[in-house]
XYZ file of C-alpha atoms in Angstrom:
435
model
C -134.685 -15.047 -25.695
C -131.077 -16.273 -25.240
C -129.150 -16.103 -22.007
C -125.413 -15.055 -22.164
C -123.166 -17.077 -19.909
C -120.329 -15.172 -18.234
C -116.778 -16.650 -18.580
C -115.208 -14.555 -15.850
C -113.192 -16.527 -13.293
C -113.902 -16.106 -9.601
C -111.523 -13.933 -7.609
C -110.711 -13.432 -3.933
C -111.280 -9.829 -3.034
C -108.745 -8.253 -0.748
C -106.021 -10.907 -1.333
C -102.636 -9.592 -2.519
C -100.588 -12.023 -4.628
C -96.962 -11.951 -3.442
C -94.078 -12.311 -5.863
C -91.091 -14.463 -4.831
C -87.830 -12.582 -4.284
C -85.979 -14.569 -6.935
C -88.722 -13.814 -9.505
C -88.607 -10.120 -8.610
C -84.802 -10.083 -9.093
C -85.108 -11.897 -12.430
C -87.618 -9.388 -13.710
C -85.785 -6.328 -12.384
C -84.376 -3.954 -14.965
C -80.619 -4.263 -15.557
C -79.064 -0.887 -14.696
C -75.265 -0.993 -14.627
C -75.002 2.787 -14.411
C -77.031 2.780 -11.250
C -74.807 0.112 -9.807
C -71.732 2.201 -10.590
C -73.299 5.244 -8.956
C -74.058 3.134 -5.895
C -70.363 2.331 -5.496
C -69.570 6.038 -5.208
C -72.271 6.337 -2.533
C -70.754 3.394 -0.624
C -67.354 5.111 -0.329
C -68.635 8.604 0.177
C -66.558 10.327 2.859
C -63.727 7.680 2.831
C -60.226 8.707 1.830
C -59.186 7.039 -1.501
C -56.023 5.715 0.193
C -57.760 4.223 3.228
C -57.973 0.736 1.809
C -59.040 -0.957 5.021
C -62.164 1.268 5.278
C -62.873 0.917 1.542
C -62.601 -2.863 1.858
C -64.897 -2.918 4.898
C -67.439 -0.668 3.103
C -67.494 -2.921 0.038
C -67.886 -6.008 2.244
C -70.912 -4.443 3.916
C -72.373 -3.175 0.621
C -72.542 -6.759 -0.621
C -75.595 -7.221 1.590
C -77.538 -4.615 -0.390
C -75.817 -4.379 -3.803
C -76.267 -7.358 -6.109
C -72.616 -8.288 -6.704
C -73.561 -11.557 -8.272
C -75.767 -9.938 -10.940
C -73.576 -6.946 -11.569
C -70.253 -8.816 -11.153
C -68.956 -7.914 -14.638
C -69.832 -4.226 -14.167
C -68.332 -4.305 -10.677
C -64.898 -5.417 -11.881
C -64.964 -3.213 -14.961
C -65.313 -0.267 -12.599
C -62.737 -1.600 -10.197
C -60.217 -2.006 -13.047
C -60.856 0.902 -15.422
C -62.751 3.287 -13.113
C -65.833 3.235 -15.339
C -68.106 0.985 -17.400
C -66.823 -0.482 -20.661
C -69.488 0.410 -23.240
C -69.872 -1.335 -26.614
C -66.848 -0.518 -28.752
C -64.495 -0.602 -25.760
C -65.131 2.982 -24.703
C -64.814 3.576 -20.941
C -67.781 5.541 -19.591
C -66.875 7.331 -16.331
C -69.413 8.758 -13.928
C -70.503 12.212 -15.137
C -70.363 13.730 -11.665
C -67.451 11.939 -9.914
C -65.284 10.701 -12.815
C -63.309 7.549 -12.291
C -63.631 5.349 -9.172
C -60.746 6.613 -6.974
C -59.580 3.151 -5.931
C -59.709 1.572 -9.426
C -56.517 0.157 -10.916
C -56.237 2.880 -13.564
C -56.266 5.537 -10.795
C -54.197 3.835 -8.127
C -51.443 2.756 -10.484
C -51.088 6.416 -11.508
C -50.928 7.646 -7.919
C -47.934 5.603 -6.713
C -45.509 2.815 -7.601
C -47.238 0.663 -5.015
C -50.670 1.357 -6.514
C -50.985 -1.932 -8.392
C -50.031 -3.861 -5.268
C -52.561 -2.015 -3.172
C -55.269 -2.618 -5.758
C -54.475 -6.357 -5.896
C -54.785 -6.610 -2.095
C -58.189 -4.856 -2.319
C -59.399 -7.394 -4.896
C -58.207 -10.419 -2.891
C -59.823 -9.099 0.315
C -63.104 -8.540 -1.440
C -63.230 -12.050 -2.964
C -62.231 -13.642 0.325
C -65.658 -12.609 1.647
C -67.561 -13.343 -1.538
C -65.913 -16.440 -3.031
C -68.178 -16.517 -6.118
C -66.586 -13.253 -7.248
C -63.324 -15.114 -8.059
C -64.952 -16.854 -11.041
C -66.771 -13.678 -12.096
C -63.496 -11.727 -11.983
C -61.771 -14.266 -14.234
C -64.554 -14.009 -16.775
C -64.699 -10.218 -16.527
C -60.941 -10.069 -17.299
C -61.563 -11.655 -20.674
C -63.927 -8.853 -21.641
C -61.561 -6.220 -20.268
C -58.617 -7.750 -22.201
C -60.578 -7.988 -25.433
C -60.597 -4.197 -25.517
C -56.920 -3.405 -24.839
C -56.639 -1.947 -28.332
C -59.102 0.761 -27.205
C -57.112 1.840 -24.141
C -54.161 4.164 -24.043
C -50.636 2.775 -23.866
C -50.339 4.112 -20.304
C -53.571 2.380 -19.230
C -52.409 -0.883 -20.770
C -49.233 -0.648 -18.724
C -51.270 -0.268 -15.572
C -53.554 -3.109 -16.580
C -50.699 -5.491 -17.325
C -48.996 -4.598 -14.055
C -52.098 -5.072 -11.948
C -53.110 -8.361 -13.568
C -49.496 -9.510 -13.419
C -49.490 -9.024 -9.660
C -52.679 -11.100 -9.316
C -51.161 -13.889 -11.476
C -47.993 -13.802 -9.403
C -49.855 -14.302 -6.086
C -51.815 -17.174 -7.613
C -55.185 -15.391 -7.563
C -55.681 -15.049 -11.351
C -54.974 -17.980 -13.736
C -53.413 -17.394 -17.189
C -56.559 -18.538 -19.030
C -58.041 -15.031 -19.668
C -54.883 -13.954 -21.515
C -55.701 -16.322 -24.349
C -58.105 -13.714 -25.726
C -55.016 -11.632 -26.606
C -54.280 -14.196 -29.348
C -57.054 -12.783 -31.512
C -55.836 -11.542 -34.882
C -56.725 -7.864 -34.374
C -54.703 -7.776 -31.127
C -51.765 -9.767 -32.421
C -51.122 -8.172 -35.776
C -49.688 -4.872 -34.482
C -47.663 -6.412 -31.631
C -50.077 -5.164 -28.940
C -50.729 -8.626 -27.544
C -47.016 -9.375 -27.368
C -46.239 -6.160 -25.528
C -49.014 -6.777 -23.051
C -48.193 -10.416 -22.221
C -44.518 -9.458 -21.946
C -45.314 -6.897 -19.258
C -47.477 -9.465 -17.408
C -44.683 -12.003 -17.428
C -42.121 -9.462 -16.320
C -44.253 -8.711 -13.264
C -44.601 -12.458 -12.583
C -40.846 -13.080 -12.923
C -40.090 -10.578 -10.185
C -40.853 -13.222 -7.603
C -40.940 -16.495 -9.577
C -38.706 -18.583 -11.804
C -39.112 -19.183 -15.553
C -39.979 -22.789 -14.769
C -42.850 -21.668 -12.531
C -44.023 -19.310 -15.309
C -43.926 -22.203 -17.773
C -46.131 -24.289 -15.487
C -48.548 -21.368 -15.066
C -48.812 -20.991 -18.843
C -49.503 -24.751 -19.240
C -52.232 -24.620 -16.588
C -53.743 -21.706 -18.491
C -53.647 -23.746 -21.717
C -51.218 -21.380 -23.322
C -49.116 -23.856 -25.305
C -46.738 -21.436 -26.959
C -45.788 -17.796 -26.496
C -45.163 -17.665 -30.243
C -48.921 -17.359 -30.715
C -48.759 -13.824 -29.277
C -46.326 -12.709 -32.017
C -47.555 -11.222 -35.303
C -48.023 -13.880 -37.992
C -44.881 -12.806 -39.907
C -42.652 -12.990 -36.839
C -43.405 -16.435 -35.482
C -39.960 -17.900 -35.716
C -37.148 -18.653 -33.263
C -35.006 -15.675 -34.368
C -37.776 -13.127 -33.776
C -38.601 -14.773 -30.450
C -34.967 -14.546 -29.283
C -34.555 -10.936 -30.483
C -37.675 -9.750 -28.739
C -36.855 -11.205 -25.324
C -33.213 -10.249 -25.579
C -34.341 -6.658 -26.102
C -36.651 -7.006 -23.090
C -33.784 -8.435 -21.045
C -35.661 -11.659 -20.365
C -33.156 -14.376 -21.394
C -34.823 -16.953 -19.163
C -37.813 -16.966 -21.525
C -35.527 -17.753 -24.459
C -34.097 -20.721 -22.597
C -37.651 -21.779 -21.645
C -38.724 -21.547 -25.301
C -35.780 -23.635 -26.530
C -36.400 -26.241 -23.877
C -40.112 -26.294 -24.700
C -39.489 -26.712 -28.418
C -37.013 -29.503 -27.751
C -39.492 -31.251 -25.463
C -42.195 -30.957 -28.116
C -39.880 -32.495 -30.684
C -39.125 -35.410 -28.358
C -42.828 -36.010 -27.723
C -43.615 -35.843 -31.444
C -40.925 -38.435 -32.145
C -42.166 -40.796 -29.409
C -45.690 -40.449 -30.906
C -44.246 -41.184 -34.369
C -42.598 -44.434 -33.184
C -45.747 -45.476 -31.374
C -47.794 -44.801 -34.495
C -45.462 -46.880 -36.671
C -45.695 -49.842 -34.329
C -49.448 -49.632 -33.856
C -50.068 -49.346 -37.597
C -47.883 -52.328 -38.294
C -49.705 -54.364 -35.623
C -53.084 -53.432 -37.076
C -52.160 -54.275 -40.659
C -50.318 -57.561 -40.148
C -52.067 -60.092 -37.953
C -49.766 -63.040 -38.965
C -46.314 -61.545 -38.953
C -43.158 -63.436 -39.774
C -39.511 -62.625 -39.142
C -39.202 -60.597 -42.309
C -42.163 -58.389 -41.304
C -40.656 -57.774 -37.871
C -37.306 -56.954 -39.460
C -39.019 -54.472 -41.785
C -40.690 -52.683 -38.857
C -37.388 -52.436 -37.019
C -35.753 -51.027 -40.172
C -38.520 -48.410 -40.498
C -38.128 -47.336 -36.869
C -34.330 -47.150 -37.255
C -34.684 -44.922 -40.356
C -37.086 -42.634 -38.473
C -34.650 -42.428 -35.553
C -31.729 -41.587 -37.812
C -33.762 -38.873 -39.540
C -34.827 -37.389 -36.193
C -31.201 -37.411 -35.013
C -30.154 -35.384 -38.055
C -33.065 -32.975 -37.805
C -32.839 -32.343 -34.057
C -29.093 -32.909 -33.704
C -29.716 -35.568 -31.046
C -26.840 -37.786 -29.960
C -27.306 -41.524 -30.212
C -27.772 -41.973 -26.506
C -30.790 -39.589 -26.492
C -32.400 -41.171 -29.560
C -32.260 -44.717 -28.156
C -34.035 -43.609 -24.962
C -36.829 -42.020 -27.005
C -37.160 -45.167 -29.136
C -37.525 -47.223 -25.951
C -40.238 -44.855 -24.781
C -42.068 -45.195 -28.089
C -41.762 -48.999 -28.081
C -43.277 -49.366 -24.631
C -45.967 -46.722 -25.399
C -47.303 -48.976 -28.145
C -48.225 -51.740 -25.706
C -51.843 -52.195 -24.682
C -51.258 -53.696 -21.242
C -53.362 -56.579 -20.081
C -55.521 -56.329 -16.968
C -54.256 -59.565 -15.473
C -50.797 -59.320 -13.814
C -49.775 -62.827 -14.953
C -50.110 -61.713 -18.608
C -47.885 -58.708 -18.260
C -44.624 -60.674 -18.158
C -45.296 -62.293 -21.545
C -46.274 -58.910 -22.971
C -43.215 -57.003 -21.818
C -40.683 -59.700 -22.607
C -42.198 -60.413 -26.006
C -42.372 -56.731 -26.911
C -38.782 -55.994 -25.887
C -37.504 -59.093 -27.698
C -39.370 -58.079 -30.855
C -37.649 -54.705 -31.097
C -34.127 -55.396 -29.919
C -32.789 -55.113 -33.515
C -33.524 -51.373 -33.638
C -32.144 -50.862 -30.118
C -28.949 -52.633 -31.163
C -28.554 -50.227 -34.128
C -28.782 -47.273 -31.756
C -26.294 -48.555 -29.138
C -23.025 -48.492 -31.093
C -21.141 -46.602 -28.305
C -20.629 -47.580 -24.648
C -22.219 -44.317 -23.515
C -25.404 -45.201 -25.429
C -25.568 -48.576 -23.675
C -25.172 -47.010 -20.227
C -27.742 -44.286 -20.921
C -30.248 -46.874 -22.188
C -29.653 -49.090 -19.157
C -30.200 -46.179 -16.804
C -33.320 -45.101 -18.709
C -34.777 -48.597 -18.505
C -34.088 -48.569 -14.769
C -36.028 -45.281 -14.313
C -38.809 -46.477 -16.621
C -39.337 -49.694 -14.614
C -39.107 -47.774 -11.349
C -41.840 -45.324 -12.390
C -44.104 -48.038 -13.798
C -44.914 -50.320 -10.863
C -46.178 -53.198 -13.016
C -42.781 -53.466 -14.738
C -40.596 -53.200 -11.650
C -40.166 -56.896 -10.993
C -39.244 -57.636 -14.618
C -36.246 -55.326 -14.783
C -33.716 -58.131 -14.331
C -35.261 -60.239 -17.108
C -35.374 -57.245 -19.450
C -31.664 -56.676 -18.969
C -30.918 -60.304 -19.747
C -32.901 -60.104 -23.013
C -31.058 -56.922 -24.013
C -27.764 -58.658 -23.234
C -28.636 -61.819 -25.161
C -29.596 -59.814 -28.252
C -26.409 -57.748 -28.182
C -28.070 -54.468 -27.236
C -26.084 -54.249 -23.953
C -22.533 -55.555 -23.446
C -21.284 -57.216 -20.282
C -18.991 -54.258 -19.765
C -21.938 -51.819 -19.666
C -23.922 -54.033 -17.267
C -20.984 -54.478 -14.935
C -20.279 -50.724 -14.957
C -23.929 -50.053 -14.131
C -23.901 -52.547 -11.234
C -20.691 -51.090 -9.708
C -21.218 -47.337 -10.027
C -23.657 -46.463 -12.829
C -27.014 -47.316 -11.252
C -29.428 -44.457 -10.562
C -30.772 -43.963 -7.014
C -34.352 -44.780 -8.096
C -34.978 -48.344 -6.972
C -31.283 -49.062 -6.904
C -31.332 -51.605 -4.063
C -34.274 -53.545 -5.582
C -32.779 -53.687 -9.100
C -29.285 -54.662 -7.871
C -30.897 -57.498 -5.925
C -32.791 -58.631 -9.056
C -29.647 -58.636 -11.216
C -27.234 -59.997 -8.538
C -26.979 -63.538 -9.900
C -26.726 -62.312 -13.487
C -24.031 -59.816 -12.598
C -22.078 -62.470 -10.710
C -22.284 -64.669 -13.768
C -20.890 -61.881 -15.942
C -18.079 -61.234 -13.474
C -17.060 -64.930 -13.409
C -17.205 -64.988 -17.153
C -14.941 -61.954 -17.284
C -12.473 -63.596 -14.872
C -12.405 -66.752 -16.996
C -11.640 -64.689 -20.101
C -8.798 -62.972 -18.286
C -7.381 -66.300 -17.189
C -7.555 -67.627 -20.754
C -5.694 -64.553 -21.977
C -2.947 -65.075 -19.413
């Protein structure tokens, strides 16, 4: 007769196993509709225009409502008045309709509605700082569905978000979602970002807008235009029609700056490639490199309509950008002097006019002032440029008397004092010989 062994584990009768709060929250069912309904209960009995009471009620409700978990839903309701369902459809509460202090409602009620809504958002996030990041992320989802909203609602949305951008609360990052093909192709993205920028420019300059776009990693506004209209003429026509000429000027300046940066990178690339390919260079190799750089500079001058004095400054920038500076200070002098000496032929080609010489000299002054490791070598650099016929004595004397820039002026004049005195004496001797 066999005996069956029981495998049951022992238990403690009468002991209740408690679940940790964080585990309970993680396992709780996600009910965005219930959260939306709770918001209506929070403001029950408060006038829709009494923003101080609404703000206080929402502050207090954060103790019971899970703002962190339902952050996306929270801001969808605060913006559109309802929940954004799959497909971009806004689902309002069946009993109460839209949230009365949402952007889509307030912006309809008065001209000040978007401003009042923005104040409400900033007050709320002042208490719960983590909501700032959630709001930025929620905006991306809200903006992805602008093609589902009415034109009037998009106007309200662009105005409200524009106010938040203008006060520095909302970065420009979320607006990059508008560059998706289905939003760009019909001009919707362009209309929307134009309205946002118009709101921003009410209290800020075009330069500040440009910086905000850069911080938001929006490299070019052209990316918001339909694919067949991404040229300078279409850009100018659009913003002329919108009476925003400052953006046209900003675009022209941005394109010009991009062209300059591309040219500097091109010069740097030529020099680095030559250095990598030829370990044992002779004079012919160096001359060939200078010739190649000069040809590139002449081509860029024709393409971009740059004057000679601008091109020579950019070439100088490219030449110095190609240097891998040593860690030891005592090696830097040999590097900088050798590098400048090596490429004086191309600088000479691009300084055929007195104005070009003065501009180059002033640019070198600023360059050495901004780069501390080069500051004490300015005087020696000028002497090398003089000896290799890049700078004339006339240009150097003019710079010393009235052409020097304020940046580091006293230091650089002190460095070049003996050399300038030498040039002045030489000039006096020439005049005496002529007499």
